[in-house]
Structures are given as C-alpha cells and as structure tokens.
Amino acid sequence: DEWNDGGAAQGTQQETDASGQQTRQIVKKGVKDFTFGRTLGEGSYSTVLAATDRQNLKEYAIKVLDKRHIIKEKKVKYVNIERDTLNRLTEHPGVVRLYYTFQDERSLYFVLDLASGGELLGVLKKMGSFDIECSRFYAAEILDTIAYMHSRGVIHRDLKPENVLLDRDMHVKITDFGTAKILKMETKANGAISSSNGEMAGNPMDGAETDKAMSFVGTAEYVSPELLRDKNACKASDLWAFGCIIYQLLAGRPPFKAANEYLTFQKILALEYSFPEGFPEVARDLVERLLVLEPSSRLPVEHIMSHRFFDGVRWGKDLWKQKAPRLK
Ligand code: ADE
C-alpha cells in the first residue's frame, strides 16, 4: 500500500540507487515527525496546515483529509487522483510538490511545498487588477506550468486564481489536483511515450469513466463550454480557463460572471462577455483566441507562447529564476 501508516507503527522503505541496488533503509515520515502550526486553508474535505519537520526544521504545508468523510462522500477516487497526479508532476517549479503521504486511524496526510505568498486570488483582490507587466509574468508562469502538466499527460480541469499559489518569492505554484485527469499514454512504435492527442472524441477511457453523468467538475466562472455541453474536458479546457485568468488579471474580474451558476453557464455557452475600457489590445487579441467555443480552434500552447502578449518572456528555467515584478 502506498499509504504509509504514519501513526503508531512506522513503515520502512528500501531506498535503491540507479542500478537497483539497495543502499540503505529509510524510515518513512509520519505525523509524529512534524510540528503542526497555523491553518492555511480549508476545503470541504480537507484542511491545510503549516507544519515543520522536527528533524531539519523545514517548513511544509500539510493537507489533512478526514477518512470517514471521504468514504462517506465517495471521494476516495479523487484523493487517489490527487496523489497520483502530484507524483507524476515532480519536475517543475510551478507545481506544488508532494513530498510524503501517510495516514493514521483518522486522517490522510499530504506533505506539500509551503506556498507562503498565498493565493493569487488574494493578491489580485488586494491590488484590484495587475498592470500588463505583472499580468504577463504571472500568465507566463501559469502557462509554462500548464505546458509541463500537459506534456506529462495531466489535465488540471479546475484552473482558477484560487488554485494558483505563490511561494515566498512570489513565483507560481499550482495546486489542487483532486479533479485532474490523467490521460491514457500512448506508446509510439519507436518506444517513445506521449500523451494521446485523440483525447477529445471517442476516447474509450471516457466511456469507462463513470463520472459522465456525474457532478460537475470545476468552478462555474472558469468552466469550459465543452464541459457544460458534452461533460468532456480536454487539454484545451485548461486553456479556456487560462484565457479567463488572463482576462481577470487585467480586468480584476472574470469574464463570465452572473448572479448564479446557471446564468454564468448560459453566458459561457453564448460566449457572452466584453472587455472593459482600457483593456490592452495585445491582451485582448490573445484572450479572443482562447475564449473560443470550439476547443480544437483554441490557440495551442506553443502558439500562445509565441503570441506578442508574451514578447520578451524568456521561457524555460530563466522564467523561474528571475525576480518577480513589483506588484502594480
Ligand atoms: N493552502 C492550500 N495549500 C497550500 C500550500 N501548499 N501552501 C500554502 N497555503 C496553502
């Protein structure tokens, strides 16, 4: 079982080197190895607490999930999706890293990167909106992370400014993979593995996915038209949400917002939104190429990166090494 018992009996694990040789025995982490601190966030199934590793004083965010509640509400599958996706996304600075998972009688624990800057939503609300330079920087880090997730066969499905956290240096850390989807990976004739591009139509995985008639995934304001129409999300659904986020950074509010969810969905399906006065033309052009009803007609990631909105951005490692712009 991948859920180490973090309670009384501490599990051990054989550490192996690259050649598969056993090097040493390491003791897995458990609840007792951490000092728990302040509450960072609360969700319907979890609480995130600040915590410190007692041995090296390294700080983490620990997501604590109540087992009884999760079983009762039939969310076991989503907890496993979150753990599995995070374990697939360990090589990028823009994803909250999962260090350990363990459990005790009552709870499941995810030991994660601490993002001490909090949610991008909070920062945005405090500022009202961002200028074009700040918007470009945060949009670029989010996009670089989306490109990585997609290259690893993961669709997030709930991108929004609440799920974009900021570390102490104000760099992006995307979180909340509980509603993500892992794409079936295709093995090419040459042995290379890539995520299948036939994810949209007729993917047999979707027939097997019992969530079709299921409760809606995602957050009303950022949900894509294809999810509302066909209950089907694809990589381009994350790019729809990304278009909504760019709009929100510059305008201070999401493009599709109404008195209730139903009216919001109607606006999305009718592509009913407009730009406030003074919205930069170059950003408007990009948003208009992302907020497109037909998912296959949205700008693909590589074309987004070369759009003139991102002129001057140094994609790749440099982006994450640079100093975040002063908020304006
Ligand atoms: N809230 C939810 N997850 C968090 C994290 N990893 N760091 C800080 N605050 C959070």
XYZ file of N, CA and C in Angstrom, residues 83 179 193 254 285 307:
18
model
N -3.112 12.309 -5.445
C -1.798 11.747 -5.115
C -1.084 11.278 -6.391
N -9.308 17.128 -8.976
C -10.238 16.906 -10.092
C -9.487 16.773 -11.420
N 7.000 7.461 -25.393
C 5.681 7.565 -24.773
C 5.193 9.001 -24.881
N -13.504 38.013 -13.425
C -13.531 37.030 -14.518
C -14.501 37.448 -15.618
N -6.386 40.516 -27.949
C -6.209 39.619 -29.089
C -5.952 38.184 -28.619
N 2.778 34.276 -28.934
C 1.901 35.434 -29.149
C 2.606 36.697 -28.644
